[in-house]
Every structure is written in C-alpha cells, then in structure tokens.
Amino acid sequence: EKDGHDYFMLKEIAEQPKAVADTLLGRIDAAGSLRLDEVRISASELREMDKVVIVACGTAFHAGLIAKYAIEHWTRVPCEVELASEFRYRDPILDPRTLVVAISQSGETMDTLMALRHAREQGAKVLAICNTNGSTIPRESDAVLYTHAGPEVAVASTKAFLTQLVACYLVALYLGQVRGTQWGDEIQAVVRDLSRIAGAVERVLHTMQPVRQLARTLAQKDTVLFLGRHVGYPVALEGALKLKELAYMHAEGFAAGELKHGPIALIEEDLPVVVVVPSPRGRSVLHDKIVSNIQEIRARGARTIVIAEEGDEAVAPYADHLIRVPVTPTLLQPLVATVPLQVFACELATARGNEVDQPRNLAKSVTVE
Ligand code: F6R
C-alpha cells in the first residue's frame, strides 16, 4: 500500500507530480482558457466581488498566504488571509460582495467549518477548496473546487498542499479571466507554465539525494530557521511547520526583510538557516535583497542552506548547501520550492527516530475547535 516506500509521507511526496496534473485536468481548455464551470458562482457574481477572504488552518493556511499574492496581482481584488481559528472571533467585515475561500484537505476541520458558517451567516459567498469528496466543508459551502490529490494518509500534509496551491492559482487566474485585467497576456503565459509544472515537480524529486544527506547531518541540531520573501515567505513558514511537526525541532519561518528587525539576533555559529530565494528574473530587487541577507547571516556564522532557481549564480558563493529548483514564474515557485523542504523534514524525522506518518500529539483531521 506504500508502493515500496518506507512511509506514506514519502509515497505522497512522490505522488505530487500526478496530484498536480490531476488537479489541472479538464480545467484548462485547448485554447488556454480556464474552465471552472463546476464552481457554481456565476461569472457575473464573480465580477461583483470586491474582496476575497481566505480562511484555513496549518498547511492549508500557508497555501492561502501564497494565494493572496496571486489573487491580488492577477485580479487587483483585495485579498485577506486569516487563520480560521481567529476569524469569527474578531467580528470580520463580510457582505454579499465578499468571496470567502475556505481551504481544507480533510473538509472536516472544525475551525474552518465554523469560520465558513460565520461567513455565510453574514451573507458572504463561500467557495471551498477541498480534497475530500462530500465532506462537511464543501457540503456547507456555496461552491467547491476539488483538489485531486487522492487520499492523503500521512498526518503531515504534502501532496494536498501542492494541489491546494494549484487550485488557488486556478481560482486567481479564473477571477482574472472573468473580470478582465491588465494582465491578460501574463495570465495566458502563466496558464501555459502551469500546465507544464508537474514536469518541474518531477524534476525536483529526482534531485533530492543531497537534501536527504544534508538532513541526516543536522539530526543533533536544536533549531533551524527558514527565510523567504514574497511567495517564498509562506514557503519558509511551511518548511518550519513541517520540521516542527515531524522532527519535533524548534523551527521558525521569517520574512527575510524582518531579519534586521529582530530575528538576526538569533544567528550564531553553525545555526542552519534555510533561505528560499526568489527568481533573479521578474522581481529582481527582491532577489538582490535576499542575497545580501544571506551574506549578512553567513558573516555571523550561519550555515546557509539555499534553495535557488537553476542558473542563479549570484547566490552560489554564499551557499554552504545549494538546492536547485527549476525555473518557474515567480508566483508558481512555491510548487517546486516546497518539495525539498518536505523531504528535508521527513529525513530529519527519520534520523531522529520519530514516527513519520503519525507524529506525536497530532491527528490527521482536527474536528474540535
Ligand atoms: C500540517 C497539517 C495541518 C493541516 C491543518 C488543516 O502538515 O497537515 O496543519 O494542514 O490541520 O487541515 P485541513 O486541510 O484538513 O483543514
């Protein structure tokens, strides 16, 4: 049942190219237009929306954080992302022109369910992004876009996360398509890139041996920090979450620009710091800034583990360990950059003798508030 893998988590990591491809299947037509007729919120209703609010927990929340960058960029509609457990307790502003997107692998997470119930009571429309057919969250939503990751057994979410990202991109691009934005050409180009992204994820999987080796050398460490910017920031948060839940290590993700506002005080000799580097093309200012962050932390003794695009030579001199990922549009980079962090956490958990598929104190679906 584990298909020759030691753990469900490894099997599910390996299934990611297929999960991504299956989630795209039938949703992009031959002309490169998005077909989301299954989302039973009409194009005219979507054109009326003046705000998107995403609610989710844990890994699904990280998918939501990434979605915000895509939605605001491609649609110019303001987007908020909130932990479902906090949402309804702060009296959020919602009305029929708010599109609430609830992201959940299991479809049974109580915090997310309570948040969407609250949103619907205020008259907002709720679109669920969910991996489990017929579960409670999609049943109680106005519409649903299913992710097609297949059953996820390991407690730590991997393939569901990648498919949540794909679904979020589809929603963002679809909103852009029905509303018509200045980014029409870019949207078309990204749709083409998205339809090829499963191959890029596959290529990452073939280069994971050095990541495993590196993880094993860090088994005795107490702390690992993760840094990123732009969509790399939520990727850093996700890398840290995976490490906490699987390796039971102290792990924290930071926006690299925040380093100088406090966290840089944590840097000490031989502290492992994973840095997710944005593409040097596109938002190159951010790239250059993060390269100087890497220099700064390395000068203070950090052991830098750098995830950077193929061909990005500027980072190489400052990387103690360099993990390459394929070239993608900036907004899609999380689909490839997250994979090494999943492998890293899984391998560290193994090296520390932890139960990978069933981490202590955790349940696969959290049905209490
Ligand atoms: C982390 C993880 C959890 C879930 C969270 C939400 O690896 O699995 O953080 O992402 O409990 O679960 P769903 O997506 O089922 O609502």
PDB file of C-alpha atoms in Angstrom, residues 9 58-63 65-66 156-158 161-162 165 211 223-228 231-254 272-276 305 307 334 337-349:
ATOM      1  CA  MET A   9       4.653  10.543   3.531  1.00  0.00           C
ATOM      2  CA  GLY A  58      -1.963  24.988   9.273  1.00  0.00           C
ATOM      3  CA  THR A  59      -0.576  23.975   5.912  1.00  0.00           C
ATOM      4  CA  ALA A  60      -3.780  24.996   4.130  1.00  0.00           C
ATOM      5  CA  PHE A  61      -3.338  28.473   5.651  1.00  0.00           C
ATOM      6  CA  HIS A  62       0.102  28.646   4.052  1.00  0.00           C
ATOM      7  CA  ALA A  63      -1.483  27.827   0.691  1.00  0.00           C
ATOM      8  CA  LEU A  65      -0.970  33.111   2.107  1.00  0.00           C
ATOM      9  CA  ILE A  66       0.542  32.268  -1.280  1.00  0.00           C
ATOM     10  CA  ALA A 156       1.816  15.843   7.596  1.00  0.00           C
ATOM     11  CA  SER A 157       0.274  17.360   4.513  1.00  0.00           C
ATOM     12  CA  THR A 158       2.364  17.260   1.313  1.00  0.00           C
ATOM     13  CA  PHE A 161      -0.669  21.338  -0.173  1.00  0.00           C
ATOM     14  CA  LEU A 162       0.649  21.355  -3.732  1.00  0.00           C
ATOM     15  CA  LEU A 165      -1.769  25.815  -4.456  1.00  0.00           C
ATOM     16  CA  VAL A 211      18.893  17.067   0.616  1.00  0.00           C
ATOM     17  CA  THR A 223      16.913  24.862  15.872  1.00  0.00           C
ATOM     18  CA  VAL A 224      16.517  25.508  12.154  1.00  0.00           C
ATOM     19  CA  LEU A 225      15.413  28.870  10.778  1.00  0.00           C
ATOM     20  CA  PHE A 226      13.708  29.453   7.436  1.00  0.00           C
ATOM     21  CA  LEU A 227      13.728  32.704   5.485  1.00  0.00           C
ATOM     22  CA  GLY A 228      11.873  33.797   2.387  1.00  0.00           C
ATOM     23  CA  VAL A 231       5.728  33.885  -2.025  1.00  0.00           C
ATOM     24  CA  GLY A 232       8.908  32.397  -0.574  1.00  0.00           C
ATOM     25  CA  TYR A 233       7.860  33.694   2.832  1.00  0.00           C
ATOM     26  CA  PRO A 234       4.877  31.335   3.214  1.00  0.00           C
ATOM     27  CA  VAL A 235       7.108  28.582   1.793  1.00  0.00           C
ATOM     28  CA  ALA A 236       9.510  29.299   4.680  1.00  0.00           C
ATOM     29  CA  LEU A 237       6.597  29.081   7.144  1.00  0.00           C
ATOM     30  CA  GLU A 238       5.578  25.757   5.631  1.00  0.00           C
ATOM     31  CA  GLY A 239       9.147  24.412   5.836  1.00  0.00           C
ATOM     32  CA  ALA A 240       9.245  25.357   9.502  1.00  0.00           C
ATOM     33  CA  LEU A 241       5.844  23.808  10.226  1.00  0.00           C
ATOM     34  CA  LYS A 242       6.879  20.520   8.590  1.00  0.00           C
ATOM     35  CA  LEU A 243      10.035  20.429  10.685  1.00  0.00           C
ATOM     36  CA  LYS A 244       8.189  21.139  13.950  1.00  0.00           C
ATOM     37  CA  GLU A 245       5.533  18.525  13.440  1.00  0.00           C
ATOM     38  CA  LEU A 246       7.824  15.782  12.101  1.00  0.00           C
ATOM     39  CA  ALA A 247      11.257  16.339  13.636  1.00  0.00           C
ATOM     40  CA  TYR A 248       9.981  17.971  16.871  1.00  0.00           C
ATOM     41  CA  MET A 249      12.631  20.639  16.421  1.00  0.00           C
ATOM     42  CA  HIS A 250      12.402  24.320  17.073  1.00  0.00           C
ATOM     43  CA  ALA A 251      11.832  25.797  13.646  1.00  0.00           C
ATOM     44  CA  GLU A 252      10.720  29.263  12.664  1.00  0.00           C
ATOM     45  CA  GLY A 253       9.973  30.927   9.380  1.00  0.00           C
ATOM     46  CA  PHE A 254      10.623  34.627   8.838  1.00  0.00           C
ATOM     47  CA  PRO A 272      21.261  26.053   9.986  1.00  0.00           C
ATOM     48  CA  VAL A 273      19.256  28.645   8.069  1.00  0.00           C
ATOM     49  CA  VAL A 274      17.239  27.654   5.026  1.00  0.00           C
ATOM     50  CA  VAL A 275      16.705  30.506   2.571  1.00  0.00           C
ATOM     51  CA  VAL A 276      14.144  30.381  -0.229  1.00  0.00           C
ATOM     52  CA  ILE A 305      21.049  26.152   3.015  1.00  0.00           C
ATOM     53  CA  ILE A 307      17.034  26.992  -2.370  1.00  0.00           C
ATOM     54  CA  PRO A 334       6.224  27.522  -4.242  1.00  0.00           C
ATOM     55  CA  ALA A 337      10.469  25.171  -3.683  1.00  0.00           C
ATOM     56  CA  THR A 338       8.306  23.401  -1.080  1.00  0.00           C
ATOM     57  CA  VAL A 339       9.279  19.904  -2.186  1.00  0.00           C
ATOM     58  CA  PRO A 340      12.867  19.954  -0.843  1.00  0.00           C
ATOM     59  CA  LEU A 341      11.537  21.219   2.496  1.00  0.00           C
ATOM     60  CA  GLN A 342       9.131  18.277   2.737  1.00  0.00           C
ATOM     61  CA  VAL A 343      11.943  15.822   2.008  1.00  0.00           C
ATOM     62  CA  PHE A 344      14.213  17.640   4.466  1.00  0.00           C
ATOM     63  CA  ALA A 345      11.675  17.376   7.322  1.00  0.00           C
ATOM     64  CA  CYS A 346      10.850  13.758   6.551  1.00  0.00           C
ATOM     65  CA  GLU A 347      14.516  12.759   6.533  1.00  0.00           C
ATOM     66  CA  LEU A 348      15.275  14.648   9.746  1.00  0.00           C
ATOM     67  CA  ALA A 349      12.331  12.959  11.455  1.00  0.00           C
TER      68      ALA A 349
END
